[in-house]
């Protein structure tokens, strides 16, 4: 049955890197049949002009919402502007679904300030790794082997020093592996992250020049399973890896499941499973799944997970398909609570004080470089 409202009218807010990835996905294939991007919003007029195509261009969101009466808003502005954009799109009567880049808001206070509106309209957050094919392989493998997860380690970061895009800091990056860890555990949003330790470093790495967290380490548990890992914006290259330990109670078999995302290019995802010998810990590879972006249709290459996410949003709008796997408002809130906990434990005066005793009140990456060169 065809939805009378198809194609859904879309206003996309923020036409930077993330926004342009969304645009590509919205304008391709089955997405293009279900969505019509009618309005684009960004204060950068040159950027708007270069991507607008058939859409109307606006520098003001309220004007765009008033003129376009969209069904869907896609919010891809920098994190510090999420709240303001969300407030406006949630108040727009025509909106039937809000797609938002992660994290939903910069912190919990902003989420609370959105009030009940965020629970009244369908909202989802772009934790797009949920749409990797290896997530299906992982679930199948766990089920086939009757395996239970006993521990999760993650490494999630990249190089973002003086990147021209303003950022709230590495907690934005950390939201991905935290969300994924909970999905890998199939744990409900009611089970909060129990944090036992977190530490962070701060520097002027961001283009804003203001001190922000650039690196964070976290140890805690979800549903009683130990989860620990690290996120950074100071690594030499992108790394998005989750290592899951799983065991089968009756046989005592133990496995290490290594999930790699976007390595080396977006959508180059892999899952490798090793069986661990209890005597000596020797590992034997027992399963391997690899997906190459080069095998995908070029039009959807490097945006495949995003494309699948958008198709599922369209299915829910048309009340079709199975229950969606996207991160909804409850999932977004879970991540927000976890990030706030990490921020208060890792960024408190005590941590900063100890850090300052070692390196001075704030580390300036650029000054250090100048010192080193002098
Ligand atoms: N899910 C992912 O894997 C992923 C990857 C990269 C970025 N992101 C997220 O995407 C968001 C944007 O990041 P980016 O890398 O695209 O940054 P960007 O700087 O490239 O783009 C942001 C755009 O928003 C515009 N903007 C700012 N204020 C606006 C407003 N009030 N109204 C309309 N437009 C406005 C800016 O002019 C800019 O063009 C962030 O939340 C970031 O965390 C997510």
Coordinates of C-alpha atoms and ligand atoms in Angstrom, one line a residue:
X1 CA 0.0 0.0 0.0
X2 CA 1.4 3.4 -1.0
X3 CA 1.4 6.1 1.7
X4 CA -0.6 9.1 0.4
X5 CA 2.1 11.5 1.8
X6 CA 5.0 9.9 -0.2
X7 CA 7.3 11.4 -1.0
X8 CA 7.8 12.8 2.5
X9 CA 8.8 16.5 2.4
X10 CA 12.2 17.1 4.0
X11 CA 13.9 20.1 5.4
X12 CA 17.6 19.5 6.0
X13 CA 19.2 21.8 8.6
X14 CA 23.0 22.3 8.4
X15 CA 24.7 21.6 5.1
X16 CA 28.2 20.7 6.3
X17 CA 30.0 17.4 6.1
X18 CA 27.3 15.4 7.9
X19 CA 24.4 17.3 6.1
X20 CA 25.9 16.6 2.7
X21 CA 26.2 12.9 3.5
X22 CA 22.5 12.9 4.4
X23 CA 21.7 14.8 1.2
X24 CA 23.4 12.2 -0.9
X25 CA 21.5 9.4 0.8
X26 CA 18.1 11.2 0.6
X27 CA 18.5 11.9 -3.1
X28 CA 19.4 8.4 -4.1
X29 CA 17.5 5.2 -5.1
X30 CA 14.7 4.1 -2.9
X31 CA 15.2 7.1 -0.6
X32 CA 14.6 9.4 -3.5
X33 CA 11.3 7.7 -4.1
X34 CA 10.2 8.2 -0.5
X35 CA 11.7 11.6 0.3
X36 CA 11.8 14.9 -1.4
X37 CA 14.2 17.4 0.0
X38 CA 12.3 20.7 -0.5
X39 CA 14.3 23.0 1.8
X40 CA 17.9 23.4 2.9
X41 CA 19.0 25.6 5.8
X42 CA 22.4 27.0 6.5
X43 CA 23.8 30.5 7.3
X44 CA 26.6 29.8 4.9
X45 CA 25.1 31.0 1.6
X46 CA 27.9 29.7 -0.7
X47 CA 27.6 26.3 0.9
X48 CA 23.8 26.3 0.4
X49 CA 24.2 27.3 -3.2
X50 CA 26.6 24.6 -4.0
X51 CA 24.4 21.8 -2.7
X52 CA 20.8 23.0 -3.1
X53 CA 19.9 21.4 -6.5
X54 CA 16.1 21.6 -6.8
X55 CA 15.5 22.5 -3.2
X56 CA 14.8 26.0 -1.8
X57 CA 17.6 27.5 0.1
X58 CA 17.1 29.3 3.5
X59 CA 19.4 31.0 6.0
X60 CA 16.8 30.9 8.6
X61 CA 15.1 27.7 10.0
X62 CA 11.9 29.3 11.2
X63 CA 11.3 30.7 7.7
X64 CA 12.0 27.4 6.0
X65 CA 9.6 25.5 8.3
X66 CA 6.9 28.1 7.7
X67 CA 7.3 27.9 3.9
X68 CA 7.9 24.2 3.4
X69 CA 5.6 22.5 5.9
X70 CA 7.9 19.5 6.0
X71 CA 7.1 16.0 7.2
X72 CA 10.7 15.3 8.2
X73 CA 13.4 17.5 9.6
X74 CA 17.0 16.3 9.4
X75 CA 19.2 18.2 11.9
X76 CA 22.9 18.3 11.0
X77 CA 24.1 21.5 12.6
X78 CA 27.2 21.6 14.9
X79 CA 26.4 20.1 18.4
X80 CA 26.1 23.5 20.1
X81 CA 23.2 24.4 17.8
X82 CA 21.3 21.1 18.1
X83 CA 19.1 22.4 20.9
X84 CA 18.0 25.5 19.2
X85 CA 17.2 23.7 15.9
X86 CA 15.4 20.9 17.7
X87 CA 13.3 23.3 19.7
X88 CA 12.1 24.8 16.4
X89 CA 11.5 21.6 14.5
X90 CA 9.7 20.0 17.4
X91 CA 7.3 22.9 17.6
X92 CA 6.5 22.7 13.8
X93 CA 3.1 21.1 13.4
X94 CA 3.7 19.5 10.1
X95 CA 6.7 17.5 11.3
X96 CA 6.2 13.7 11.7
X97 CA 9.7 12.6 12.3
X98 CA 12.9 14.4 13.4
X99 CA 16.2 12.8 12.4
X100 CA 19.1 14.3 14.3
X101 CA 22.9 13.9 14.2
X102 CA 24.4 12.6 17.4
X103 CA 24.4 13.3 20.3
X104 CA 20.8 14.6 20.4
X105 CA 21.8 17.6 22.6
X106 CA 25.1 18.8 23.9
X107 CA 24.2 17.7 27.5
X108 CA 21.3 16.5 29.6
X109 CA 20.3 20.0 30.7
X110 CA 19.6 20.8 27.1
X111 CA 17.6 17.6 26.6
X112 CA 15.5 18.4 29.6
X113 CA 15.0 22.0 28.4
X114 CA 13.4 20.6 25.2
X115 CA 10.6 19.5 27.6
X116 CA 7.8 17.0 26.7
X117 CA 8.0 17.8 22.9
X118 CA 10.9 15.4 22.5
X119 CA 8.7 12.5 23.7
X120 CA 5.6 13.6 21.7
X121 CA 7.1 13.4 18.2
X122 CA 9.1 10.6 16.8
X123 CA 12.8 11.5 17.1
X124 CA 15.8 9.4 16.1
X125 CA 19.5 9.9 16.3
X126 CA 22.1 8.9 13.7
X127 CA 24.0 6.1 15.5
X128 CA 24.4 4.6 12.0
X129 CA 26.6 1.7 13.0
X130 CA 23.4 0.0 14.1
X131 CA 22.8 -0.4 10.3
X132 CA 26.1 -2.2 9.6
X133 CA 25.7 -5.7 8.0
X134 CA 28.1 -7.0 10.6
X135 CA 25.6 -6.2 13.4
X136 CA 23.3 -8.8 11.8
X137 CA 26.2 -11.2 11.5
X138 CA 27.1 -10.6 15.1
X139 CA 23.5 -11.3 16.3
X140 CA 23.2 -14.4 14.2
X141 CA 26.6 -15.7 15.4
X142 CA 25.8 -15.1 19.1
X143 CA 22.4 -16.9 18.7
X144 CA 23.8 -19.9 16.8
X145 CA 26.5 -20.4 19.4
X146 CA 24.2 -19.7 22.4
X147 CA 26.9 -17.3 23.5
X148 CA 26.6 -14.7 26.2
X149 CA 28.6 -11.5 26.2
X150 CA 31.0 -11.3 29.2
X151 CA 33.0 -8.1 28.4
X152 CA 33.3 -5.3 25.9
X153 CA 36.4 -3.2 25.0
X154 CA 36.2 -0.3 22.6
X155 CA 38.6 2.0 20.7
X156 CA 36.8 4.8 18.9
X157 CA 38.6 7.9 17.7
X158 CA 40.3 9.8 14.9
X159 CA 42.5 12.8 14.1
X160 CA 40.6 16.1 14.5
X161 CA 43.2 18.6 15.5
X162 CA 42.3 22.1 14.3
X163 CA 39.6 20.6 12.1
X164 CA 37.6 23.6 10.7
X165 CA 34.3 22.1 12.1
X166 CA 33.5 23.4 15.6
X167 CA 32.9 20.5 18.0
X168 CA 31.8 20.1 21.6
X169 CA 34.7 17.7 22.1
X170 CA 35.4 14.0 22.2
X171 CA 32.3 13.1 24.2
X172 CA 30.4 13.5 20.9
X173 CA 32.7 10.7 19.6
X174 CA 32.3 8.6 22.7
X175 CA 28.5 8.5 22.2
X176 CA 29.0 6.0 19.3
X177 CA 30.7 3.2 21.1
X178 CA 28.6 3.6 24.2
X179 CA 25.4 3.3 22.2
X180 CA 26.9 0.3 20.3
X181 CA 27.9 -1.4 23.5
X182 CA 24.3 -1.3 24.7
X183 CA 23.0 -2.6 21.4
X184 CA 25.6 -5.4 21.3
X185 CA 24.3 -6.4 24.8
X186 CA 20.7 -6.1 23.7
X187 CA 20.2 -4.1 26.9
X188 CA 17.1 -1.9 27.3
X189 CA 17.4 1.9 27.6
X190 CA 16.2 1.5 31.2
X191 CA 19.6 -0.1 32.1
X192 CA 21.9 2.9 32.7
X193 CA 25.6 2.8 32.3
X194 CA 27.1 2.2 35.8
X195 CA 30.3 4.2 35.6
X196 CA 33.2 3.3 37.8
X197 CA 36.0 5.4 36.4
X198 CA 36.5 8.0 33.7
X199 CA 39.3 10.4 32.9
X200 CA 39.8 12.9 30.2
X201 CA 42.3 15.4 28.9
X202 CA 41.5 18.9 27.7
X203 CA 43.2 21.1 25.1
X204 CA 42.7 23.8 22.5
X205 CA 42.6 21.1 19.7
X206 CA 39.3 22.4 18.3
X207 CA 39.1 25.2 15.8
X208 CA 37.3 27.3 18.5
X209 CA 40.5 27.5 20.4
X210 CA 38.6 26.9 23.6
X211 CA 39.7 24.1 25.9
X212 CA 37.6 21.0 25.2
X213 CA 37.9 17.3 26.0
X214 CA 40.1 15.7 23.4
X215 CA 40.6 12.2 24.8
X216 CA 38.6 10.1 27.3
X217 CA 38.9 6.7 29.0
X218 CA 35.9 5.0 30.5
X219 CA 35.3 1.9 32.6
X220 CA 31.8 0.8 33.7
X221 CA 29.1 -1.7 33.2
X222 CA 25.9 -2.2 31.3
X223 CA 23.5 -4.8 32.6
X224 CA 26.3 -6.2 34.8
X225 CA 28.7 -6.6 31.9
X226 CA 32.1 -4.8 32.1
X227 CA 32.5 -2.2 29.3
X228 CA 35.7 -0.2 29.0
X229 CA 37.4 1.8 26.3
X230 CA 38.8 4.9 24.9
X231 CA 37.8 7.7 22.5
X232 CA 40.2 10.3 21.2
X233 CA 40.4 13.1 18.6
X234 CA 44.2 13.0 18.8
X235 CA 45.0 9.7 17.2
X236 CA 47.0 9.5 14.0
X237 CA 44.2 7.7 12.1
X238 CA 40.5 6.7 12.4
X239 CA 39.9 3.6 14.5
X240 CA 36.4 2.3 15.2
X241 CA 36.8 -1.1 16.9
X242 CA 34.8 -3.0 19.4
X243 CA 36.1 -6.2 20.9
X244 CA 33.5 -8.5 22.5
X245 CA 34.3 -11.4 24.7
X246 CA 31.6 -14.1 24.8
X247 CA 31.2 -17.5 26.3
X248 CA 29.0 -20.5 26.2
X249 CA 28.2 -21.6 29.7
X250 CA 27.7 -25.3 29.3
X251 CA 30.8 -26.0 27.1
X252 CA 32.9 -23.3 28.6
X253 CA 33.9 -22.1 25.1
X254 CA 35.1 -18.6 25.0
X255 CA 35.4 -16.3 22.0
X256 CA 36.8 -13.0 21.1
X257 CA 34.6 -11.2 18.5
X258 CA 36.4 -8.2 16.8
X259 CA 34.1 -5.7 15.1
X260 CA 35.8 -3.1 12.9
X261 CA 33.8 -0.3 11.3
X262 CA 34.7 2.0 8.4
X263 CA 38.3 0.6 8.0
X264 CA 39.8 2.0 6.0
X265 CA 36.8 3.7 4.2
X266 CA 33.3 4.2 5.4
X267 CA 31.3 1.0 5.0
X268 CA 34.4 -1.3 5.0
X269 CA 33.1 -3.2 8.0
X270 CA 34.3 -6.6 9.3
X271 CA 33.6 -9.2 12.0
X272 CA 36.3 -11.7 12.9
X273 CA 35.6 -14.4 15.6
X274 CA 38.4 -16.2 17.4
X275 CA 38.0 -19.1 19.7
X276 CA 40.2 -18.8 22.8
X277 CA 42.1 -21.8 24.0
X278 CA 41.7 -21.9 27.8
X279 CA 45.3 -23.2 28.1
X280 CA 47.6 -20.6 26.9
X281 CA 45.0 -18.3 25.4
X282 CA 46.0 -19.1 21.8
X283 CA 43.3 -17.9 19.4
X284 CA 42.0 -19.7 16.4
X285 CA 39.9 -17.9 13.8
X286 CA 36.5 -19.6 13.5
X287 CA 34.4 -17.0 11.6
X288 CA 35.0 -14.0 9.4
X289 CA 32.7 -11.6 7.6
X290 CA 34.0 -8.7 5.5
X291 CA 32.1 -6.1 3.6
X292 CA 33.8 -3.8 1.2
X293 CA 32.5 -0.4 0.2
X294 CA 33.9 -1.0 -3.3
X295 CA 31.3 -3.8 -3.7
X296 CA 28.5 -1.4 -3.1
X297 CA 26.7 0.6 -5.8
X298 CA 28.9 3.7 -6.2
X299 CA 25.9 6.0 -5.5
X300 CA 25.6 4.6 -2.0
X301 CA 29.2 3.9 -1.4
X302 CA 30.4 5.3 2.0
X303 CA 26.8 6.2 3.0
X304 CA 25.2 2.8 3.0
X305 CA 24.5 2.7 6.7
X306 CA 22.9 6.1 6.6
X307 CA 20.9 5.1 3.5
X308 CA 19.5 2.0 5.3
X309 CA 18.7 4.2 8.4
X310 CA 16.7 6.6 6.3
X311 CA 14.8 3.9 4.5
X312 CA 13.8 2.5 7.9
X313 CA 12.6 6.0 9.0
X314 CA 10.5 6.1 5.8
X315 CA 9.1 2.7 6.7
X316 CA 8.0 3.8 10.1
X317 CA 6.4 6.9 8.7
X318 CA 4.5 4.7 6.3
X319 CA 3.7 2.3 9.2
X320 CA 5.5 -0.5 7.3
X321 CA 8.2 -2.9 8.2
X322 CA 9.3 -4.5 11.5
X323 CA 10.2 -2.6 14.6
X324 CA 12.9 -0.1 13.7
X325 CA 16.5 -0.5 14.9
X326 CA 17.3 3.2 15.0
X327 CA 18.1 5.0 18.2
X328 CA 14.9 6.7 19.4
X329 CA 14.4 9.3 22.0
X330 CA 14.8 6.8 24.9
X331 CA 18.0 5.6 23.4
X332 CA 19.2 9.2 22.8
X333 CA 18.4 9.9 26.5
X334 CA 20.3 6.9 27.6
X335 CA 23.4 8.1 25.7
X336 CA 22.9 11.6 27.1
X337 CA 22.8 10.4 30.7
X338 CA 25.9 8.3 30.1
X339 CA 27.8 11.3 28.6
X340 CA 26.8 13.6 31.4
X341 CA 28.1 11.0 33.9
X342 CA 31.3 10.7 32.1
X343 CA 31.6 14.5 31.9
X344 CA 31.1 15.0 35.6
X345 CA 33.5 12.2 36.6
X346 CA 36.2 12.9 34.0
X347 CA 35.9 16.6 33.8
X348 CA 35.5 17.6 37.5
X349 CA 37.7 20.0 39.2
X350 CA 39.7 17.2 40.8
X351 CA 40.7 15.6 37.5
X352 CA 41.4 19.0 36.0
X353 CA 43.4 19.9 39.1
X354 CA 45.6 16.7 38.9
X355 CA 46.0 17.2 35.2
X356 CA 47.0 20.9 35.7
X357 CA 49.6 19.9 38.3
X358 CA 51.3 17.9 35.6
X359 CA 50.9 20.0 32.5
X360 CA 49.7 23.5 33.5
X361 CA 46.1 24.6 33.6
X362 CA 45.4 23.9 29.9
X363 CA 47.5 22.3 27.3
X364 CA 47.8 24.2 24.1
X365 CA 48.7 21.9 21.3
X366 CA 49.7 24.8 19.0
X367 CA 51.8 26.6 21.6
X368 CA 53.6 23.3 22.4
X369 CA 54.3 22.9 18.7
X370 CA 55.7 26.4 18.5
X371 CA 57.8 25.8 21.6
X372 CA 59.1 22.5 20.0
X373 CA 60.0 24.3 16.8
X374 CA 61.6 27.3 18.4
Ligands
LIG1 N1 27.1 10.2 12.9 C1 28.3 10.4 12.5 O1 29.0 9.5 12.2 C2 28.8 11.9 12.4 C3 29.9 12.2 11.6 C4 30.3 13.5 11.6 C5 29.6 14.5 12.2 N2 28.5 14.1 12.9 C6 27.7 15.1 13.6 O2 27.1 16.0 12.7 C7 26.9 17.3 13.2 C8 27.5 18.3 12.2 O3 28.8 18.0 12.0 P1 29.6 18.3 10.7 O4 30.8 17.5 10.8 O5 28.7 18.2 9.5 O6 29.9 19.9 10.9 P2 30.1 21.0 9.8 O7 30.7 22.2 10.5 O8 30.8 20.4 8.6 O9 28.6 21.3 9.4 C9 27.7 22.0 10.2 C10 26.8 23.0 9.4 O10 25.8 23.5 10.2 C11 25.6 24.9 9.8 N3 24.9 25.6 10.8 C12 25.4 26.1 12.0 N4 24.4 26.6 12.7 C13 23.3 26.5 11.9 C14 21.9 26.9 12.1 N5 21.5 27.5 13.2 N6 21.0 26.6 11.1 C15 21.4 26.0 10.0 N7 22.7 25.6 9.8 C16 23.6 25.8 10.8 C17 27.1 25.3 9.6 O11 27.1 26.5 8.8 C18 27.7 24.1 8.8 O12 27.5 24.3 7.4 C19 27.5 17.3 14.6 O13 26.4 17.0 15.5 C20 28.4 16.1 14.6 O14 28.6 15.5 15.8 C21 28.1 12.8 13.0

